[in-house]
Structure formats: structure tokens, C-alpha cells
Short mmCIF file of C-alpha atoms and ligand atoms in Angstrom, two decimals:
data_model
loop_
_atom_site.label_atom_id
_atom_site.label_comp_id
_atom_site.label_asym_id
_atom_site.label_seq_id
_atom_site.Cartn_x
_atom_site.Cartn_y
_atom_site.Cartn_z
CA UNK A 1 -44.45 -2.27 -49.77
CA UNK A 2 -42.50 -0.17 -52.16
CA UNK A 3 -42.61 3.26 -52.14
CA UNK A 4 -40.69 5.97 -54.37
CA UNK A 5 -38.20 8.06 -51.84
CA UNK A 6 -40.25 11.13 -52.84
CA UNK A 7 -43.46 10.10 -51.31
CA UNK A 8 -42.05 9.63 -48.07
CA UNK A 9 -38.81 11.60 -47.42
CA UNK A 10 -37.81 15.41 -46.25
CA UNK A 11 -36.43 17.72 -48.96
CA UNK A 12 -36.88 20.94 -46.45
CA UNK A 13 -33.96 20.19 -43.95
CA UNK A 14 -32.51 23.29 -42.07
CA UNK A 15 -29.22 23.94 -41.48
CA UNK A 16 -29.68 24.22 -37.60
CA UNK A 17 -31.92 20.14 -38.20
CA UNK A 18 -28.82 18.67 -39.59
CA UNK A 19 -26.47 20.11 -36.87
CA UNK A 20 -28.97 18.78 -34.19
CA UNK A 21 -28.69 15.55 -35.95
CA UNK A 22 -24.72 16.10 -36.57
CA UNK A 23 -24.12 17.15 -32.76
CA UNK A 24 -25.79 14.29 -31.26
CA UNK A 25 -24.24 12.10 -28.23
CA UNK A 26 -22.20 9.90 -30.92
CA UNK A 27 -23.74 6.96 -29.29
CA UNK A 28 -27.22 8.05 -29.94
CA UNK A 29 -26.50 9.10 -33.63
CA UNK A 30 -25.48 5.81 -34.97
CA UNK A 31 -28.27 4.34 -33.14
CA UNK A 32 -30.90 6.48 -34.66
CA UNK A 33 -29.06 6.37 -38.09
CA UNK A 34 -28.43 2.42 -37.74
CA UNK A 35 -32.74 1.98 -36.81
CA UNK A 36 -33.13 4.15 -40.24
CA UNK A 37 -30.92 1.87 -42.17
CA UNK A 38 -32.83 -0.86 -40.80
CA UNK A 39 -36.30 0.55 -41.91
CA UNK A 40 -35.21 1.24 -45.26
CA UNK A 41 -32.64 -1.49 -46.13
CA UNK A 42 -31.33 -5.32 -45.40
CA UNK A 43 -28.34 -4.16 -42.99
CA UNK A 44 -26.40 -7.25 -43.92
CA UNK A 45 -26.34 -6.26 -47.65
CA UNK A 46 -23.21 -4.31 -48.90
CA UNK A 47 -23.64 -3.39 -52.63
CA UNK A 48 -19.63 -3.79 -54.28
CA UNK A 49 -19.13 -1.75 -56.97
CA UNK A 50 -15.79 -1.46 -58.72
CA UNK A 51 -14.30 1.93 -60.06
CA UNK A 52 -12.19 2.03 -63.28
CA UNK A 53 -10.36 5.32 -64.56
CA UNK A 54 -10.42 5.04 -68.23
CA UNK A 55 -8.52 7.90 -68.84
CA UNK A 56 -5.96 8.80 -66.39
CA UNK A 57 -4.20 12.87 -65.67
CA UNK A 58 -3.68 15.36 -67.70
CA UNK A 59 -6.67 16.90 -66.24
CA UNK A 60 -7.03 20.79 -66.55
CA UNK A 61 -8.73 21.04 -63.71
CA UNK A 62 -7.08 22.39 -59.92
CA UNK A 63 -8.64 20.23 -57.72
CA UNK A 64 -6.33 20.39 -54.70
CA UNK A 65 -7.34 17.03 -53.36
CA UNK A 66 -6.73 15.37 -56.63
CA UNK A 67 -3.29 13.83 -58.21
CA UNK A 68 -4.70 13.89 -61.49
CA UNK A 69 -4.95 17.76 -62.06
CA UNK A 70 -2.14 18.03 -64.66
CA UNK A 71 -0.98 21.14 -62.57
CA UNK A 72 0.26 19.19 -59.37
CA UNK A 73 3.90 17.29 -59.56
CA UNK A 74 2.48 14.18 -58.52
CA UNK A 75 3.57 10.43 -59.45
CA UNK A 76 0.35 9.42 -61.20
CA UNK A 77 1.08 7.95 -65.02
CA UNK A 78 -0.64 10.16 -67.39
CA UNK A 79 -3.06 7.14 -69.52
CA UNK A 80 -4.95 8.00 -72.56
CA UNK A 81 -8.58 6.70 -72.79
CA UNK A 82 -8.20 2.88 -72.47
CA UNK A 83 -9.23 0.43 -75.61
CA UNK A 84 -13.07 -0.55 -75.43
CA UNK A 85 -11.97 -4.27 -75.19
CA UNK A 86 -9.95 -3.37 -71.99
CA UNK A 87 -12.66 -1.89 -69.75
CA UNK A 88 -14.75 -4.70 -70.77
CA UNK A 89 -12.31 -7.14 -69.45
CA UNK A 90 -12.47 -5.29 -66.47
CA UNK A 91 -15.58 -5.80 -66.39
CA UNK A 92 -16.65 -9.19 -66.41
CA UNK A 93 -13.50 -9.77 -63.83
CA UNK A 94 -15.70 -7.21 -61.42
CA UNK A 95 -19.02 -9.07 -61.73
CA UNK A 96 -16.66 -12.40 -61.49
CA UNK A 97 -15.79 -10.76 -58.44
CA UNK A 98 -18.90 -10.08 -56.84
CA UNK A 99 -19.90 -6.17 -58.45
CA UNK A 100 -23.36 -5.18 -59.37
CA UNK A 101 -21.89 -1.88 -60.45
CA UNK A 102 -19.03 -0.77 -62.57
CA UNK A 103 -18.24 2.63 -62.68
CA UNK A 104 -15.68 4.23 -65.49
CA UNK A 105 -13.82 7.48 -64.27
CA UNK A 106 -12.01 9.74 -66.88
CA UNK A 107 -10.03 12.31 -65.73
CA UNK A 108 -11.82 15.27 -67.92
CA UNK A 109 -13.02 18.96 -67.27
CA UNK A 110 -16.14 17.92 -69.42
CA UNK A 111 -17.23 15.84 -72.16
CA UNK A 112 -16.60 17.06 -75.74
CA UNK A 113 -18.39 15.58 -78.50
CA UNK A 114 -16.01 13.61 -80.42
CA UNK A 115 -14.58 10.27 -80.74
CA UNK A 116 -13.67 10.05 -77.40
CA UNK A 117 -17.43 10.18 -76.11
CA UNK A 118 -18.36 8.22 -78.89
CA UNK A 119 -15.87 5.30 -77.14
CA UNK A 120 -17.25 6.11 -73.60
CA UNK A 121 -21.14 5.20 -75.30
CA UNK A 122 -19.85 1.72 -76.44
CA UNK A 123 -18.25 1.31 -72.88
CA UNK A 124 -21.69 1.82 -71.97
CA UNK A 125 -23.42 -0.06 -73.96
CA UNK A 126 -21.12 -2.85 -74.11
CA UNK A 127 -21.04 -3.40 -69.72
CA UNK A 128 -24.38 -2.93 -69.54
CA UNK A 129 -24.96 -6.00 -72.47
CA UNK A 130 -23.21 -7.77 -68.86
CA UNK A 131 -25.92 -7.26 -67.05
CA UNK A 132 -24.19 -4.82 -64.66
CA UNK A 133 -25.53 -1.22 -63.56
CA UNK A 134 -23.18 1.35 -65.21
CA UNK A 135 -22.09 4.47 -64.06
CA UNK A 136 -20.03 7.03 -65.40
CA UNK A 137 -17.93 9.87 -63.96
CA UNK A 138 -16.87 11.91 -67.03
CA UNK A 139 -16.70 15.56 -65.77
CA UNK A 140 -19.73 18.47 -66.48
CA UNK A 141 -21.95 17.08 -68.91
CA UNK A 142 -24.98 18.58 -70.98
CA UNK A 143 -28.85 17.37 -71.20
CA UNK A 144 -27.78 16.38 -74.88
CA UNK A 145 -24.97 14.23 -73.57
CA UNK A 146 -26.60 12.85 -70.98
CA UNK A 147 -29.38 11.59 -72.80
CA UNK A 148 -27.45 10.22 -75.52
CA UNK A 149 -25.36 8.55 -72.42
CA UNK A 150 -29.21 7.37 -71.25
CA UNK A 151 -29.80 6.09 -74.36
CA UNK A 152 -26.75 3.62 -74.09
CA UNK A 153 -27.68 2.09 -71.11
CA UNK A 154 -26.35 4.30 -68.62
CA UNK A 155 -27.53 3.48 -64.70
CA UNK A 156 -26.14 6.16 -63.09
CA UNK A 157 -23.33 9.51 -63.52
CA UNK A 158 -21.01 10.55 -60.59
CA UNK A 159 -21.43 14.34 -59.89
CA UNK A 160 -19.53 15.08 -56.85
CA UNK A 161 -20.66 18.01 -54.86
CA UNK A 162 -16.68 17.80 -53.34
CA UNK A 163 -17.93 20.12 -49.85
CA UNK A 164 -20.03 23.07 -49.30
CA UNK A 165 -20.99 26.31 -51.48
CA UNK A 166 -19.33 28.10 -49.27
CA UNK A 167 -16.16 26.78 -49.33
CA UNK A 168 -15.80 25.77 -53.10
CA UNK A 169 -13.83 28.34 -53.65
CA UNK A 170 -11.19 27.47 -51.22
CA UNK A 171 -10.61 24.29 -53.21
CA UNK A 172 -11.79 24.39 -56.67
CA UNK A 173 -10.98 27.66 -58.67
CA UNK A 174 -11.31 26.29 -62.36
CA UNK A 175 -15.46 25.71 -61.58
CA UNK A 176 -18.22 26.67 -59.94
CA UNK A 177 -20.53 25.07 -57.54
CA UNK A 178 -23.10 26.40 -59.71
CA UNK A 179 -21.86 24.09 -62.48
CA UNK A 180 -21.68 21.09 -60.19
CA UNK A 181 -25.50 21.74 -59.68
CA UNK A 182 -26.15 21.98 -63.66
CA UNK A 183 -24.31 18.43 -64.46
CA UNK A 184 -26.58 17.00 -61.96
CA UNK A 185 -30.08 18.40 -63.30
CA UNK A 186 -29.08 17.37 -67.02
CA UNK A 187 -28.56 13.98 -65.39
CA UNK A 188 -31.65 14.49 -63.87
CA UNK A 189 -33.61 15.16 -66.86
CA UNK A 190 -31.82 12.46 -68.55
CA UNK A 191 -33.96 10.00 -66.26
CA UNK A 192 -30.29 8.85 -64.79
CA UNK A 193 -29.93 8.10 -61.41
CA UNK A 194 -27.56 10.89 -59.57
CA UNK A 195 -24.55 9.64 -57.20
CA UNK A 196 -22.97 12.58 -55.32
CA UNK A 197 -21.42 12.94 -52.44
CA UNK A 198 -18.52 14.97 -51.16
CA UNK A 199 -15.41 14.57 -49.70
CA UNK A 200 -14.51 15.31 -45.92
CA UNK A 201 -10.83 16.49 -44.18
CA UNK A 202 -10.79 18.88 -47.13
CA UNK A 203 -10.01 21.37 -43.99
CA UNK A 204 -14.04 22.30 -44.16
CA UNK A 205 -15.84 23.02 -41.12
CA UNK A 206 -18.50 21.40 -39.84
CA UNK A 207 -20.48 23.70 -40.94
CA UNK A 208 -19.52 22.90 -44.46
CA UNK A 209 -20.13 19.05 -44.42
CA UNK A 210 -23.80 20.10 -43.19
CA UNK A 211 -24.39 22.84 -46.22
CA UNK A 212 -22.92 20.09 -48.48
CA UNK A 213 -25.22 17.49 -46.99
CA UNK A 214 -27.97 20.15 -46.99
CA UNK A 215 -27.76 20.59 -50.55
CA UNK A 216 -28.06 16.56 -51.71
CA UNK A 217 -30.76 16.05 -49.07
CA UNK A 218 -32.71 19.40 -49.95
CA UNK A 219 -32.56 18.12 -53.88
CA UNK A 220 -36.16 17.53 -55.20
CA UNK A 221 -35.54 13.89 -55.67
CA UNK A 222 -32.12 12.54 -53.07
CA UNK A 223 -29.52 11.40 -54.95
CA UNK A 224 -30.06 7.27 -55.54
CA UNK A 225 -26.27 7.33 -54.28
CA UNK A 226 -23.97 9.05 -51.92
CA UNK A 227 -20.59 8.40 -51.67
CA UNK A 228 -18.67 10.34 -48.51
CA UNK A 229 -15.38 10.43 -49.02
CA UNK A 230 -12.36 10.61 -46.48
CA UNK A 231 -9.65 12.55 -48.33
CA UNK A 232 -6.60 10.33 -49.49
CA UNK A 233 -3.76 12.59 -49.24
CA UNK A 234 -1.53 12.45 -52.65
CA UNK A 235 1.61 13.69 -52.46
CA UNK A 236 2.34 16.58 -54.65
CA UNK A 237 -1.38 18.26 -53.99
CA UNK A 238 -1.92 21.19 -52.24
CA UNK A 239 -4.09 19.30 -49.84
CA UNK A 240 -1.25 16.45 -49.21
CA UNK A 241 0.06 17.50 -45.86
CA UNK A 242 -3.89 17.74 -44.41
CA UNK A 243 -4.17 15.68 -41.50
CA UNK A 244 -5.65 12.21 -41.33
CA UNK A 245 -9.39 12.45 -41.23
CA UNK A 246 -10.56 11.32 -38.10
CA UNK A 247 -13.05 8.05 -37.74
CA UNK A 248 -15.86 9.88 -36.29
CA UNK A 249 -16.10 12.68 -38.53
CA UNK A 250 -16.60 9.78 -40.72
CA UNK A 251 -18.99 8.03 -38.78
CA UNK A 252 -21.04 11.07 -37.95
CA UNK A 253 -21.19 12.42 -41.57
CA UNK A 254 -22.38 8.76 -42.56
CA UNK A 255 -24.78 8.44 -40.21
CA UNK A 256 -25.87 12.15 -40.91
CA UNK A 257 -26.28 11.54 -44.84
CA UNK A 258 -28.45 8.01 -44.12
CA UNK A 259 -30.89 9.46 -41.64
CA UNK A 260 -31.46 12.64 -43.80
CA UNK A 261 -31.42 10.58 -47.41
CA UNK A 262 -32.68 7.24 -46.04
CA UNK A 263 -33.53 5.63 -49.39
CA UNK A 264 -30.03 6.29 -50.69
CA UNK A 265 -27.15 3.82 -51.41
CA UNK A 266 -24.57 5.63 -48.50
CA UNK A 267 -21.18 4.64 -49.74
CA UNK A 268 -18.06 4.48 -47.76
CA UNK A 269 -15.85 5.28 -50.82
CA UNK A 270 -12.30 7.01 -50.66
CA UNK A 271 -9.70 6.60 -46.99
CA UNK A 272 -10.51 3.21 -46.66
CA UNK A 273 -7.53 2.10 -46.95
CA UNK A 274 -6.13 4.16 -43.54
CA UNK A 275 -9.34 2.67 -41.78
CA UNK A 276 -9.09 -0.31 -39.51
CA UNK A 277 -11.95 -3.58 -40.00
CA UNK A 278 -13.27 -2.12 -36.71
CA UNK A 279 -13.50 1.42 -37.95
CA UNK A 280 -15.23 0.24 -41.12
CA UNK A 281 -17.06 -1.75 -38.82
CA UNK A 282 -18.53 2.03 -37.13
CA UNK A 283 -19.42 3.31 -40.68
CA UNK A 284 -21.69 0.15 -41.79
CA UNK A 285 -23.59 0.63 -38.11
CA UNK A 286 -24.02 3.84 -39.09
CA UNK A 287 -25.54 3.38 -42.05
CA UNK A 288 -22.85 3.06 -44.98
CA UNK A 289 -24.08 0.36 -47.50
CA UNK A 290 -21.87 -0.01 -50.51
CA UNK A 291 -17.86 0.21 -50.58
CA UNK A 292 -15.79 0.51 -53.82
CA UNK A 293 -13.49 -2.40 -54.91
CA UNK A 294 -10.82 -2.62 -56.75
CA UNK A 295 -8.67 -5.76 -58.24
CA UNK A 296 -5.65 -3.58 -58.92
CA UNK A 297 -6.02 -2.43 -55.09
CA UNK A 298 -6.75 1.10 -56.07
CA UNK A 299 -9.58 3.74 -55.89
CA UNK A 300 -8.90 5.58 -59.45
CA UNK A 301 -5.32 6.63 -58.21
CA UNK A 302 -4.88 6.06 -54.45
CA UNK A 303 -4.81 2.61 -52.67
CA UNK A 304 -7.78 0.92 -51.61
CA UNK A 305 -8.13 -2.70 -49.92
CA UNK A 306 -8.67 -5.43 -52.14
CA UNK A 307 -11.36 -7.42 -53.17
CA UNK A 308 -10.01 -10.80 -51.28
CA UNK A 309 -9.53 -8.41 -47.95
CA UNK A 310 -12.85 -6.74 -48.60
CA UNK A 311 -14.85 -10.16 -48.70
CA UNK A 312 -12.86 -11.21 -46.01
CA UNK A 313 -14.16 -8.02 -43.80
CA UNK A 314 -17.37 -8.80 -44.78
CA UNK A 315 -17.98 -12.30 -43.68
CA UNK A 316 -16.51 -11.65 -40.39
CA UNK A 317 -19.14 -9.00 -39.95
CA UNK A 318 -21.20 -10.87 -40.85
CA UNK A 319 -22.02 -8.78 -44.15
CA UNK A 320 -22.91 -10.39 -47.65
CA UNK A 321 -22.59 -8.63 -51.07
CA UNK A 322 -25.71 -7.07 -52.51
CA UNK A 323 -26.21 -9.64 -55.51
CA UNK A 324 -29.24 -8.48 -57.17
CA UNK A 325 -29.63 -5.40 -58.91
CA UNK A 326 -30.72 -1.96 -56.92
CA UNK A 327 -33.68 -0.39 -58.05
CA UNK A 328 -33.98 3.59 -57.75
CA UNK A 329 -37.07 2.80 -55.18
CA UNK A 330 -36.68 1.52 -52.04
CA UNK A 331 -38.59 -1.77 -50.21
CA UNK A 332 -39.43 -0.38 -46.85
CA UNK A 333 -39.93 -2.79 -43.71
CA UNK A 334 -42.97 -1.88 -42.11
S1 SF4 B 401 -11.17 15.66 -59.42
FE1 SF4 B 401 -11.75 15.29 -61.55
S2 SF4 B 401 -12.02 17.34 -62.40
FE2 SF4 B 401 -10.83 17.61 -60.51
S3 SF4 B 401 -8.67 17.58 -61.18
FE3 SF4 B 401 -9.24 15.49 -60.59
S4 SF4 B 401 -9.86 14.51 -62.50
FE4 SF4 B 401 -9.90 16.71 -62.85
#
């Protein structure tokens, strides 16, 4: 039986909900969350998806958890918007290696209309002539953008919500929250399906990860996708010396995010790399679903495992890739 996640899901969580669901004897979260993965998705199926920055730095921008802000000393090689040609090479080699979704990253505050964007809509067009689901992550982005991004075939934009209202400010001075809200309605009215997640070890409370959570899960329609992040420290960042974030933050936020947003793709994107097959092991009980691939071994800028390692972790769990394309409805197991 397939059901839209509107009929069926919350939008009204409180903030005190969440933290009951947060707070819970860890054992007894990723139980509930793993029996609400299991209503509302094949457990064994991990969708890959590959992510490609297209344009690389330079970026105006003070994210203090990001190497590319032009503003940080960091190692990262500045790379203009790559050739059409290229990113299509890319990706056929990511749906050679298993993807169902390739998403293209540019490093921008938001996109201007010139020839640049017009570049970005043959991208578009021409990976989703492969027969993959295409997403984008170009910065803030108006209705009249996004449709003409629609238009070209686009699956799905990346709109990171990066933590809580609250505590933008602390790490973000160049936007505001309110804009990160904006992008993702003009996707919205677009008819493009919305991935956004957030980012955790940012130094937010817990308090913070729920409002952030609060704020996908309280959106009219969830978010089809929602990546949690575990910050990958880059040297040169104000945010490099943070400590490591610890596995059950992870696990809890994960497990949080799929029993609040149960339709959703939950990905287990960023701080892979620093996490052990057994710790990514935790996160797919709990509910994560899709993981980011790479066959240059890196997530945009920082390392991430590669695609041989990745298929290797999931046949010993016992995990297959997601082969056929997601739909933005879900097939629920009654
Ligand atoms: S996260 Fe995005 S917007 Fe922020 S500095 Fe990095 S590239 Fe720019």
C-alpha cells in the first residue's frame, strides 16, 4: 500500500516530544527507531549516492565548519566550475559503481544568472539523460531558478539547515536561518524534492540538534532526504580543533530524525571516515539508509571511505545497494 508521507506522518512535534524521544535508554531508542525503519523501508537496502563539487573554494561565505570559505587558510585547491563533459564522466563511473543518485556541489553563496547556471542546467539535464536522480547543492536559490533547475530534470536540491535557529549565529554570520528556510520553500514550490539535514559536534547543545530536527520534521511536507552530518574537522577552520563527535550522539540523532521523519531517506553523510564498520553498523540499526560515496575517496573536500570499502561494509552486514530508483512516497509494510 503506498501512501504519501503527508497522510500519515506528525508535522506538530514539541520540543519537550523529541527530547523524550532523544533521552531515551539508548537501547530502547534504536529499537523503537530500528521497528520504524522496518515499517517504512527494506532495512537491507542502502541507497549510494555519490557527491561531486563542481566548483571548488573561493566561497564568500564564513562557514566555520567549512574549508572552502575563501576566508579560512586551509589546504583545499581553489577549482573553477568543472567542464560539462567532466561531471558527466563522473557520472556514468558512479552509476558503474552502484549510485542511484549523483549530487553536484558548488561552492557558491547563491546562484547568479549567468553562464555559470546556464552550465549547472546542462549538468542537469545531461545526468539525468543517465537515468540517475540528480541533485544539486548550489547555495540560496530563487522560485525562478529553481524551476528552471525543475525544468532540467532536477530530482532533488541540498538545503542544509547546518544546526538550530538558535545557534546560527554562533556559526554562520554571512546568512540567516531565515534564508536557509526561503531556499527550501522555492524548492518546494519548484515540485523538487528537499534534502536537508544538519551537521552535529558543531559545539551545539542538545537542545540545538532537537530545534534543528524540530524544524525539518515540523515542515508541512518532511524533507524526502536527511542527511546528519558528523563534523569533519578541516584544519585551518575555526571549528578545526572541536572534538571528535562521539558515536552515540550520532546514533541518537539518527535514530531521532527516522522515528520523527519516517518516510525520509536518513543519510549517514559527513565523519564517516573516523567511524569504525561497527559504529556504522549502530547508525544503519538506527535507522540511517543511504551513505555518500566517493571514487576519489572524498566527501566534497574531506576524506570519506571508498566505494570498494563501502561495498565491502555492506555485504558483511549483510546490506545491498538500493538499485531502483526512490520515489518521493513511501511503500509501507502493513
Ligand atoms: S558550507 Fe557552502 S556556503 Fe558555507 S562556506 Fe562552505 S561552500 Fe560556502
Amino acid at each position: 500500500m503506498t501512501q504519501t508521507e503527508t497522510e500519515v506522518t506528525k508535522h506538530d512535534w514539541s520540543k519537550q516530544q523529541l527530547l523524550d524521544i532523544y533521552n531515551r535508554p539508548l537501547l530502547e531508542l534504536v529499537y523503537q527507531a530500528a521497528s520504524v525503519h522496518r515499517a517504512w523501508h527494506d532495512p537491507r537496502q542502502v541507497q549510494i549516492s555519490t557527491l561531486l563539487s563542481v566548483k571548488t573554494g573561493g566561497c564568500p561565505e564564513d562557514c566555520s565548519y567549512c574549508g572552502q570559505a575563501a576566508r579560512y587558510h586551509t589546504d583545499i585547491k581553489v577549482q573553477s566550475l568543472l567542464p560539462t563533459q567532466t561531471v558527466l564522466g563522473h557520472a556514468r563511473k558512479a552509476k558503474e559503481n552502484g549510485s542511484t543518485r549523483f549530487c553536484m556541489a558548488a561552492a557558491w553563496r547563491e546562484v547568479k544568472n549567468n553562464r555559470d547556471f546556464d552550465r549547472i542546467i546542462e549538468m542537469v539535464e545531461g545526468v539525468n539523460a543517465l537515468g540517475l536522480e540528480v541533485c544539486c547543492t548550489l547555495g540560496m536559490l530563487s522560485e525562478e531558478q529553481a524551476l528552471r533547475l525543475q525544468k532540467a530534470g532536477l530530482f532533488a536540491y541540498n538545503h542544509n539547515l547546518d544546526t538550530s535557529e538558535e545557534f546560527y549565529d554562533e556559526i554562520i554570520s554571512t546568512r540567516k536561518f531565515d534564508n536557509r528556510i526561503q531556499t527550501i520553500d522555492n524548492v518546494r514550490k519548484a515540485g523538487i524534492t528537499v534534502c536537508s539535514g544538519g551537521i552535529i559536534g558543531l559545539g551545539e547543545t542538545v537542545s540545538d540538534r532537537i530545534s534543528m530536527l524540530r524544524t525539518l520534521a515540523n515542515m508541512e511536507k518532511h524533507p524526502e532526504s536527511v542527511p546528519i552530518n558528523a563534523l569533519a574537522r578541516v584544519a585551518g577552520t575555526p571549528l578545526a580543533d572541536m572534538p571528535k563527535v562521539d558515536v552515540w550522539d550520532m546514533v541518537r540523532t539518527i535514530a531521532t530524525a527516522r522515528i520523527v521523519m519516517p518516510s525520509s531517506m536518513v543519510r549517514l553523510s559527513a565523519g564517516r571516515i573516523e567511524m569504525s564498520e561497527q559504529e556504522q553498523a549502530w547508525c544503519f540499526m538506527a535507522g540511517a539508509n543511504s551513505i555518500f560515496t566517493g571514487e576519489r575517496q572524498t566527501l566534497l573536500v574531506t576524506p570519506n571511505p571508498g566505494v570498494d570499502e563501502d561495498m565491502q561494509m555492506l555485504e558483511s552486514l549483510g546490506l545491498k545497494p538500493m538499485m531502483n530508483k526512490k520515489e518521493d512516497t513511501c511503500t509501507r509494510n502493513y
